[in-house]
Tab-separated table of C-alpha atoms and ligand atoms in Angstrom:
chain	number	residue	atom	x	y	z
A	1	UNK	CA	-233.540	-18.433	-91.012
A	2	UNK	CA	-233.985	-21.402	-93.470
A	3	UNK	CA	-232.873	-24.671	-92.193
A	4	UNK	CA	-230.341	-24.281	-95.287
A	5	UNK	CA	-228.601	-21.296	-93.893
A	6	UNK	CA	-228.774	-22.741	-89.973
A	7	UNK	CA	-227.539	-25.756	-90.784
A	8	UNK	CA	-224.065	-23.423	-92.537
A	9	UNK	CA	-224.540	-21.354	-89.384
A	10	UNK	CA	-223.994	-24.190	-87.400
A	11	UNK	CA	-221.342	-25.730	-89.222
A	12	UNK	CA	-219.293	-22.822	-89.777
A	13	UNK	CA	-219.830	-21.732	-85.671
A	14	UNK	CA	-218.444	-25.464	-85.307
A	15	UNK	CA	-215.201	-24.970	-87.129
A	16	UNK	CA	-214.664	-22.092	-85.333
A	17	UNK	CA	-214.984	-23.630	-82.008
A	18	UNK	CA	-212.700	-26.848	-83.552
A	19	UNK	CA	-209.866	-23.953	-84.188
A	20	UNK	CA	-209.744	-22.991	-80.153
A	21	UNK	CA	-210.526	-26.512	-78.661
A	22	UNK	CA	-210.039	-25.915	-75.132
A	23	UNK	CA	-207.789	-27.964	-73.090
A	24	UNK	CA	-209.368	-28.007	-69.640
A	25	UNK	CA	-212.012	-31.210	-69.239
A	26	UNK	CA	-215.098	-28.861	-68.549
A	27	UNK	CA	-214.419	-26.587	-71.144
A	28	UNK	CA	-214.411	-29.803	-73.574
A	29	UNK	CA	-217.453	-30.868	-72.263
A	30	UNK	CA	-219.647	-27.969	-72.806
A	31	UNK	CA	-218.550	-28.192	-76.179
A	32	UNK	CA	-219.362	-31.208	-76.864
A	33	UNK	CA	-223.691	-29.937	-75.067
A	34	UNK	CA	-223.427	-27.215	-77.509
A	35	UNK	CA	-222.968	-28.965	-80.375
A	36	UNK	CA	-224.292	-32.596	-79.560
A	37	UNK	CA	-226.095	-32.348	-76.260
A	38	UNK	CA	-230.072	-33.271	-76.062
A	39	UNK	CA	-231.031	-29.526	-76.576
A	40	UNK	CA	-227.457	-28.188	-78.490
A	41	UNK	CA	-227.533	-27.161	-81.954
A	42	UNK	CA	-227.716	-30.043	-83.802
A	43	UNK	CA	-231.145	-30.973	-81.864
A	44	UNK	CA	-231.989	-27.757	-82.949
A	45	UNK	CA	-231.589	-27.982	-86.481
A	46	UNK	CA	-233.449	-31.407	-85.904
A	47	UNK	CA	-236.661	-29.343	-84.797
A	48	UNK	CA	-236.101	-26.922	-87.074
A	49	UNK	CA	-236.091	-29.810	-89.731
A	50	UNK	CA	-239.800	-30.965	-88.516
A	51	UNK	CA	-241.350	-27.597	-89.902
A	52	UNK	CA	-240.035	-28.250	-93.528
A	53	UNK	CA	-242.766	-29.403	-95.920
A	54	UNK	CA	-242.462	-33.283	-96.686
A	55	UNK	CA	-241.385	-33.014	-100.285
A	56	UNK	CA	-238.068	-31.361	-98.713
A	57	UNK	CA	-237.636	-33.903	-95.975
A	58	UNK	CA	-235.525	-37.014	-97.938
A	59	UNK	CA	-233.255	-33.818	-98.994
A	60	UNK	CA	-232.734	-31.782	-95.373
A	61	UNK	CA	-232.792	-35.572	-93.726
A	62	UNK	CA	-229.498	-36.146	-95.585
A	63	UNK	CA	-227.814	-32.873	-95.023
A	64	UNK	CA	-228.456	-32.971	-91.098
A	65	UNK	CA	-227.268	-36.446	-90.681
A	66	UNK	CA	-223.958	-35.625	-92.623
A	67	UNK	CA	-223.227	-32.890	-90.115
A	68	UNK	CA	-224.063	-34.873	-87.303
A	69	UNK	CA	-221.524	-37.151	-88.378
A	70	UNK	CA	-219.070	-34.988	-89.623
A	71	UNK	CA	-219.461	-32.972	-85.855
A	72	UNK	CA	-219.374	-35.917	-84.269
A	73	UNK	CA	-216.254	-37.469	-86.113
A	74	UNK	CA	-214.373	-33.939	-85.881
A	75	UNK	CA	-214.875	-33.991	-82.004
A	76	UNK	CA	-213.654	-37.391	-80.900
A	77	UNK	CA	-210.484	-36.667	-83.449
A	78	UNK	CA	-209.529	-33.234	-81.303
A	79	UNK	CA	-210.491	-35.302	-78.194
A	80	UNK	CA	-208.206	-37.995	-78.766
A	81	UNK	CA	-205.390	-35.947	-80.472
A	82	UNK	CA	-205.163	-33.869	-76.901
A	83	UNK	CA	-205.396	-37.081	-74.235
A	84	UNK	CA	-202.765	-38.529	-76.615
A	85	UNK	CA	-200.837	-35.705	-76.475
A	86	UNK	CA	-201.259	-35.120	-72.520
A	87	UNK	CA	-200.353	-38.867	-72.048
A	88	UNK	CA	-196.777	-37.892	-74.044
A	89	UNK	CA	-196.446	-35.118	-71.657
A	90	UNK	CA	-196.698	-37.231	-68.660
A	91	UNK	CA	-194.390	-39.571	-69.797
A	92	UNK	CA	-191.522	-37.343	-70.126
A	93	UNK	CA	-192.278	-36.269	-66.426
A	94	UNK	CA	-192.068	-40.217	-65.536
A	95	UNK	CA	-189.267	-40.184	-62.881
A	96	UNK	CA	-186.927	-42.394	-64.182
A	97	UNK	CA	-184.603	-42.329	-60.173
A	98	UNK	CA	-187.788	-44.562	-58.899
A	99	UNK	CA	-186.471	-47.899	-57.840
A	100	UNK	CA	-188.243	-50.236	-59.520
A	101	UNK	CA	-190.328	-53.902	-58.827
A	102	UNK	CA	-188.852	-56.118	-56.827
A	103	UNK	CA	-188.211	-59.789	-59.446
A	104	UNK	CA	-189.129	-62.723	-57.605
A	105	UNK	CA	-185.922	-64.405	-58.512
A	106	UNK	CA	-186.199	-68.501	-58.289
A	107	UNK	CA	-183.636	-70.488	-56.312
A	108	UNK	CA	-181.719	-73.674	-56.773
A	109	UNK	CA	-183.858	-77.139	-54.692
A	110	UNK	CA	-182.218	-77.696	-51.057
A	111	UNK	CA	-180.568	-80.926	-52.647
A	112	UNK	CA	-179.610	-78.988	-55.523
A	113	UNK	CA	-177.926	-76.364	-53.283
A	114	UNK	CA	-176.104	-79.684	-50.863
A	115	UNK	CA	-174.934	-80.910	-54.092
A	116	UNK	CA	-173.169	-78.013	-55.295
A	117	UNK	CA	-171.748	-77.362	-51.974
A	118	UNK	CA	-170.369	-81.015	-51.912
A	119	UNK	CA	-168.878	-81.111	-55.409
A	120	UNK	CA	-167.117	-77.998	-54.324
A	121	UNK	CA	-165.367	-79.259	-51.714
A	122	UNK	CA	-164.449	-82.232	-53.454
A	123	UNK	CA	-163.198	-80.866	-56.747
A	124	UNK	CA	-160.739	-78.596	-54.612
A	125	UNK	CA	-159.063	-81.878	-53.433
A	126	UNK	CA	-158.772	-83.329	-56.855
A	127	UNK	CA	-161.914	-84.987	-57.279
A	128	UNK	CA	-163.468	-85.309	-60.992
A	129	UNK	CA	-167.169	-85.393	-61.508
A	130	UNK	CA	-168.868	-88.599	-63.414
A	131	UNK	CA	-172.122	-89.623	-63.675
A	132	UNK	CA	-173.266	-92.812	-64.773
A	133	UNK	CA	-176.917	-94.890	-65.484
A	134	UNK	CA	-180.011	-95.053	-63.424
A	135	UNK	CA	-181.047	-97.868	-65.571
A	136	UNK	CA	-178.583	-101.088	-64.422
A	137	UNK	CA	-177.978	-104.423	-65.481
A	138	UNK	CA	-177.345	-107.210	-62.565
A	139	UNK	CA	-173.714	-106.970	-62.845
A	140	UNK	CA	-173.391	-103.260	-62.389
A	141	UNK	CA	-175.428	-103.147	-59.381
A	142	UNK	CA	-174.633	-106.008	-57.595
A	143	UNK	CA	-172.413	-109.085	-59.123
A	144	UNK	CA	-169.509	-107.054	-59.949
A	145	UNK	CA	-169.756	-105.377	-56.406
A	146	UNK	CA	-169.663	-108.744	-54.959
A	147	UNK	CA	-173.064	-108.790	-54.139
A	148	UNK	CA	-173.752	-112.337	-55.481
A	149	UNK	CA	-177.555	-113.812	-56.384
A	150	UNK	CA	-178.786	-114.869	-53.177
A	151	UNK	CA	-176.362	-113.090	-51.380
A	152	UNK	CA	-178.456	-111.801	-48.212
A	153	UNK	CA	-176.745	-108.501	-48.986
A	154	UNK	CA	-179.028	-108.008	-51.445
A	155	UNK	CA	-181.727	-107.516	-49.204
A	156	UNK	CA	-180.358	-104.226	-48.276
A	157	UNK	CA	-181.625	-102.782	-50.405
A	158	UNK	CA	-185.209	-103.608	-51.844
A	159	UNK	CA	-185.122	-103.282	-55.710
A	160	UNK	CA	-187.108	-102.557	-58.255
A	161	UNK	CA	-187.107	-104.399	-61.692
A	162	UNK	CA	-187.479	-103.453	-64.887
A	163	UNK	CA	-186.768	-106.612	-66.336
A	164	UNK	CA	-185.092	-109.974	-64.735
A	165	UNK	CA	-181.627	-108.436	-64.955
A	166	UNK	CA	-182.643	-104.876	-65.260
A	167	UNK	CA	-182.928	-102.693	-62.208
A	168	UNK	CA	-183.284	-99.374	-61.264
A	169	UNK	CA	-180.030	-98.599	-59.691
A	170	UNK	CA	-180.105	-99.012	-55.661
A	171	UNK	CA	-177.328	-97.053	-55.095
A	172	UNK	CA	-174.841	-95.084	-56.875
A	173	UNK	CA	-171.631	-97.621	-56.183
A	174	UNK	CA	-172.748	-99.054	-59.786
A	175	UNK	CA	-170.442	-96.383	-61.281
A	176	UNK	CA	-167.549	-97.428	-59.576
A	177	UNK	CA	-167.675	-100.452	-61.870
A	178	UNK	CA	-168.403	-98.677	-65.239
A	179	UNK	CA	-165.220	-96.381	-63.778
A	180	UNK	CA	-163.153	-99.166	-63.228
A	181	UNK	CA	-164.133	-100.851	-66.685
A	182	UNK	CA	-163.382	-97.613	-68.322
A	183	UNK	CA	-160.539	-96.271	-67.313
A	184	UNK	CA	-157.179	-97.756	-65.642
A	185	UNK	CA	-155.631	-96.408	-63.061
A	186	UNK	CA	-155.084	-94.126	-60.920
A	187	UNK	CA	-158.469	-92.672	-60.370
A	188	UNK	CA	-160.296	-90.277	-58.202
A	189	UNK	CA	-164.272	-89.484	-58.944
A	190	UNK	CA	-167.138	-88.271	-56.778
A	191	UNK	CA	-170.746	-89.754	-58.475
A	192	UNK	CA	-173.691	-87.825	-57.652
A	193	UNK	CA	-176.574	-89.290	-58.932
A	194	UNK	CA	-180.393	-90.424	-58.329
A	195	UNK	CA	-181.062	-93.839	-56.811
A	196	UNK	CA	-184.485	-95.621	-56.136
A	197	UNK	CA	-185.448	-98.232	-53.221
A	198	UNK	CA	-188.928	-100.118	-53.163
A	199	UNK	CA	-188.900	-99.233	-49.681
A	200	UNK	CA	-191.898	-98.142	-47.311
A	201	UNK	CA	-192.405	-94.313	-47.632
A	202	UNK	CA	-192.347	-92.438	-44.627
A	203	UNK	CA	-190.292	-89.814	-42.774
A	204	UNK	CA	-187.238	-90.848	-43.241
A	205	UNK	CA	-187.544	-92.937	-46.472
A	206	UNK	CA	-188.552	-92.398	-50.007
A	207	UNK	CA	-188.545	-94.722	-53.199
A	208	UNK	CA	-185.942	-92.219	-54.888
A	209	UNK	CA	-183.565	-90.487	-53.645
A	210	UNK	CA	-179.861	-89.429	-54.213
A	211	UNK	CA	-176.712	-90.648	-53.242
A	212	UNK	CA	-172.815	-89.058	-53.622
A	213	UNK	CA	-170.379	-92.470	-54.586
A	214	UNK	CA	-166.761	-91.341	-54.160
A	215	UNK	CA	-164.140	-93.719	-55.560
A	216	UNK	CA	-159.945	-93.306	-55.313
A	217	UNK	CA	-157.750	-96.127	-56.976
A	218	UNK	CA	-153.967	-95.676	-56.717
A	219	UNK	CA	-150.627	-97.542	-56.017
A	220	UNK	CA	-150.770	-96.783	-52.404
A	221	UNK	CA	-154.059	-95.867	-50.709
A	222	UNK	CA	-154.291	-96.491	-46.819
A	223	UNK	CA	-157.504	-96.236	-44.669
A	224	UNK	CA	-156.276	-93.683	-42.413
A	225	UNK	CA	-156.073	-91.475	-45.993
A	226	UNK	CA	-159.690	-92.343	-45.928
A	227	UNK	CA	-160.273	-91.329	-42.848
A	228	UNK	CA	-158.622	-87.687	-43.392
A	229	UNK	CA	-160.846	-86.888	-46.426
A	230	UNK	CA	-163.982	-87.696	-45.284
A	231	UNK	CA	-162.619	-86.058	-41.915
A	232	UNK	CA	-161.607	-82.625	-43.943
A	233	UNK	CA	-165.675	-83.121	-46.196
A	234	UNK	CA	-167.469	-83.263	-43.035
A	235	UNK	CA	-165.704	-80.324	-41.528
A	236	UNK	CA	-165.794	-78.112	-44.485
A	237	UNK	CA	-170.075	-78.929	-44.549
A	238	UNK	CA	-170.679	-78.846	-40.955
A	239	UNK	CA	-168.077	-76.613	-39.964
A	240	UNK	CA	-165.187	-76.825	-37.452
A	241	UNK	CA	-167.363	-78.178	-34.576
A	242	UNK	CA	-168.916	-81.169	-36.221
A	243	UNK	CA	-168.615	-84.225	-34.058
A	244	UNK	CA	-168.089	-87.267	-36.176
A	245	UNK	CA	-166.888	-91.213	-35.147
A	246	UNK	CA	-166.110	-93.871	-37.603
A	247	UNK	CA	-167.952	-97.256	-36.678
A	248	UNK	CA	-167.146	-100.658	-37.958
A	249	UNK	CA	-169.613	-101.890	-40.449
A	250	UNK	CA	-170.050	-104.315	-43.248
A	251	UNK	CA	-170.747	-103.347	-46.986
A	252	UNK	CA	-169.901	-106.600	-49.395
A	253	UNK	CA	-167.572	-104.581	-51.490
A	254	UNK	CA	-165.528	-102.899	-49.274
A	255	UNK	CA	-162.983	-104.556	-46.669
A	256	UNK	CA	-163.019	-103.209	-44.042
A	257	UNK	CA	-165.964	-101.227	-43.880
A	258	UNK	CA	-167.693	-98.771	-41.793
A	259	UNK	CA	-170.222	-95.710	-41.088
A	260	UNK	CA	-169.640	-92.173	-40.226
A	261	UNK	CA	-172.024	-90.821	-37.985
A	262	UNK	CA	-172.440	-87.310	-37.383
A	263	UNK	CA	-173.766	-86.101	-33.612
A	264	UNK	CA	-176.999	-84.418	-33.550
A	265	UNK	CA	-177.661	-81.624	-30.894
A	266	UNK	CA	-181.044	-81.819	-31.202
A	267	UNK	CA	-182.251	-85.260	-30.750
A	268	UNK	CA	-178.969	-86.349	-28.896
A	269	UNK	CA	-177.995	-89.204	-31.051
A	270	UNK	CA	-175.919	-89.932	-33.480
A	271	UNK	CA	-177.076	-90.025	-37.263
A	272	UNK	CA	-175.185	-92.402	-39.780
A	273	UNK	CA	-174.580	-89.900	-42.746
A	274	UNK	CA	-172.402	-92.471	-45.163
A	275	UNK	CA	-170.858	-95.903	-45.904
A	276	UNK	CA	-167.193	-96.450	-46.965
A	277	UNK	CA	-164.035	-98.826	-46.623
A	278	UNK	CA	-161.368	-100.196	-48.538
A	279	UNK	CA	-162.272	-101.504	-52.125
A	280	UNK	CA	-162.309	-105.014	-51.918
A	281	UNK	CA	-159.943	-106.891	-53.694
A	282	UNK	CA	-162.587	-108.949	-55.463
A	283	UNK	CA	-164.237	-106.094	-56.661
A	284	UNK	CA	-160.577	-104.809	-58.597
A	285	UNK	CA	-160.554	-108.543	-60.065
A	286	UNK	CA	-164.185	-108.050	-61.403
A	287	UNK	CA	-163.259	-105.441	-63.611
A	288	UNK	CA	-159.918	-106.661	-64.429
A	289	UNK	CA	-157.669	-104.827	-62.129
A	290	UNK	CA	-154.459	-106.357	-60.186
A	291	UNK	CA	-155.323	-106.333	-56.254
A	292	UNK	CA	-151.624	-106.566	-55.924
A	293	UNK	CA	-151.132	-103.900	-56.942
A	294	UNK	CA	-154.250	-101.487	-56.641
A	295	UNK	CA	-155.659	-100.535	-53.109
A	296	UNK	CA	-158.537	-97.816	-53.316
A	297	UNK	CA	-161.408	-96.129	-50.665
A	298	UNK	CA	-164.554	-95.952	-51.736
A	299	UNK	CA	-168.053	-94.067	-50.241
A	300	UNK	CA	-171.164	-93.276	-50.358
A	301	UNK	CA	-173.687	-90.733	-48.004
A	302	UNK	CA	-176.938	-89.732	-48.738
A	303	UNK	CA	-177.691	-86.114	-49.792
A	304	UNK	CA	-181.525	-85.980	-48.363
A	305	UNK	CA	-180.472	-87.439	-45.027
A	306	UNK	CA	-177.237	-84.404	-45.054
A	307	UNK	CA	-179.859	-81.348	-46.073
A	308	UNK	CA	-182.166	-82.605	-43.568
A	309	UNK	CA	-179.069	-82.617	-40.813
A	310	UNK	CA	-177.936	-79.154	-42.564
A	311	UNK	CA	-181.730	-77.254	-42.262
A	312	UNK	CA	-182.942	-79.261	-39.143
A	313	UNK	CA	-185.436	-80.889	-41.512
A	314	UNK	CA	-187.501	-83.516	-40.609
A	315	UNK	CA	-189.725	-85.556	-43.368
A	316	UNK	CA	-187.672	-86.177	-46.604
A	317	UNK	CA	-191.347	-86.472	-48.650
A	318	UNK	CA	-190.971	-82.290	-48.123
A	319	UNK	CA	-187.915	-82.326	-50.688
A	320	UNK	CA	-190.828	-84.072	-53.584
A	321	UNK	CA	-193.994	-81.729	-53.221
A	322	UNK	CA	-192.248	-78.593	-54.658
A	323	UNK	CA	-193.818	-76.226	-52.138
A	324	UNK	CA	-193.219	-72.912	-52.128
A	325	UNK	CA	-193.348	-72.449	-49.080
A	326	UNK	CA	-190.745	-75.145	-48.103
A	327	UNK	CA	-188.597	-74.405	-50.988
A	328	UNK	CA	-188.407	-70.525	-50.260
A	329	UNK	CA	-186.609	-71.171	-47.146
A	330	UNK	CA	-183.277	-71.502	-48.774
B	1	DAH	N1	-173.787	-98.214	-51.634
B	1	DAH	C1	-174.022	-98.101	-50.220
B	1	DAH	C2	-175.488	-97.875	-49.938
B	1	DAH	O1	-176.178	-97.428	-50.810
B	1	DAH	C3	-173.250	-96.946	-49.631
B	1	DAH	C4	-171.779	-97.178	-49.684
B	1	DAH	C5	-171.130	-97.796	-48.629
B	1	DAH	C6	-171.032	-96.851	-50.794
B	1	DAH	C7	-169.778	-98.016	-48.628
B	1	DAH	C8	-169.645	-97.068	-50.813
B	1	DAH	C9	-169.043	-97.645	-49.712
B	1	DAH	O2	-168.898	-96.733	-51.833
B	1	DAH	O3	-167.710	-97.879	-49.748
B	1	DAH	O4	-175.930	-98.135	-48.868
């Protein structure tokens, strides 16, 4: 047969085979021998093609290439059309009653989570949230709390400056003045907030941490009223069974003062958790109210040193180095 006619034969046989592509994997693969494998037709027509005279070459050289291609083409289109098609198929079958992934949901911090928990209990006695600023003049932070320059109070609490009357806040009782200055009475506020100590860093101490300021101005306010609520917080955090004493103590703006301490089971000691008393009068006259005839409690606990009595936690740097592994634990 002339290369001419096999090279019809052969295109014509392919069209046929194109019309019944098989659908089984093997079946697609000995097509594609036949047609394109080392010794299939088309390397037939290719051997045929070395007989022809040279002045026919350029011509037949042409001719054969187009059908290579044009097999070629026509083979990876039906191959792709039926995976495509068989991929369709299995997704209808997809069974849609599988449960699916577990999402790794994330989870408020520890302090995050004490926080929340302590505003709670608060605002369902009455208490309003406030916040106020981590960056504090002198008067804020100390003067107006009747923590005079040179005042050995003041070395408390190790401070850092910003500038000579600008500190970062040691402790949240600042807000009790802005409070005060801003609003008259009555008033009753809890102030969470971040505070920051140039202290050593170890276990138990870190150069920020944060700090709950409560804060309740009316005409009559008595210490044993004190006493209750901070009774009633403790109890609601620690439960029923907490074992708490009040112990005398000195803070320069409150009179009297003291400490709550809160019994720990596991190193058999008691841990101070917070400082409060009775706003002292002085304080009221700093930010223009009559002492006459204002009395207020004020206090203040830490919200590291309550987690770490909560979760039996024992170095405060673990609430700062955002490890999973710590943080997945609550
Ligand atoms: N500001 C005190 C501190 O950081 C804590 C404190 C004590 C706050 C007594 C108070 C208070 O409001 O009445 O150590």
């Amino acid at each position: 047969m002339p290369l001419k006619d096999s090279i019809e034969a052969v295109r014509s046989e392919f069209r046929a085979a194109l019309g019944s592509f098989p659908d089984n994997p093997q079946d697609v693969e000995s097509l594609r021998v036949r047609f394109l494998g080392r010794k299939g037709a088309i390397a037939k027509l290719f051997a045929q093609f070395a007989q022809v005279p040279s002045e026919e070459k350029p011509r037949y050289g042409q001719e054969l290439n187009r059908l290579k291609k044009e097999i070629t083409e026509q083979f990876n289109t039906a191959v792709a059309q039926q995976q495509s098609e068989s991929g369709s198929a299995q997704e209808t079958s997809f069974d849609y009653s599988l449960p699916g992934y577990p999402f790794r949901l994330g989870k408020n911090h520890p302090l995050t989570q004490t926080l929340d928990e302590i505003k709670e209990i608060f605002t369902r006695i009455g208490f309003s949230v406030a916040y106020g600023p981590e960056v504090e003049d002198d008067f804020h932070n100390f003067q107006a709390l009747n923590i005079p320059e040179h005042h050995p109070a003041r070395d408390m609490q190790d401070t850092f400056f910003i500038e000579k009357n600008i500190v970062l806040r040691t402790h949240t009782s600042n807000v009790q003045i802005h409070l005060m200055e801003e609003n008259s009475p009555p008033l009753r506020y809890i102030v969470p907030g971040r505070v920051y100590r140039n202290e050593a860093i170890s276990f138990k101490s870190y150069c920020l941490f944060h700090q709950i300021e409560g804060l309740y101005v009316d005409r009559q306010v008595t210490f044993t009223e004190l006493k209750g609520t901070l009774e009633y917080f403790i109890h609601q955090l620690f439960g029923p069974d907490a074992k708490i004493r009040f112990r005398p103590s000195f803070f320069p703006f409150t009179e009297p003062s003291a400490e709550v301490d809160l019994w720990n089971e596991e190193r058999n000691q008691w841990m101070e958790i917070l400082g409060c008393g009775m706003v002292d009068p002085a304080v009221f006259e700093n930010v223009g109210y009559d002492p006459a005839e204002w009395h207020g409690y004020a206090f203040g606990l830490g919200i590291e040193r309550i987690t770490m009595l909560k979760y039996h936690i024992q170095d405060i740097r673990l609430f700062y180095q955002n490890d999973v592994r710590f943080l997945e634990q609550f």
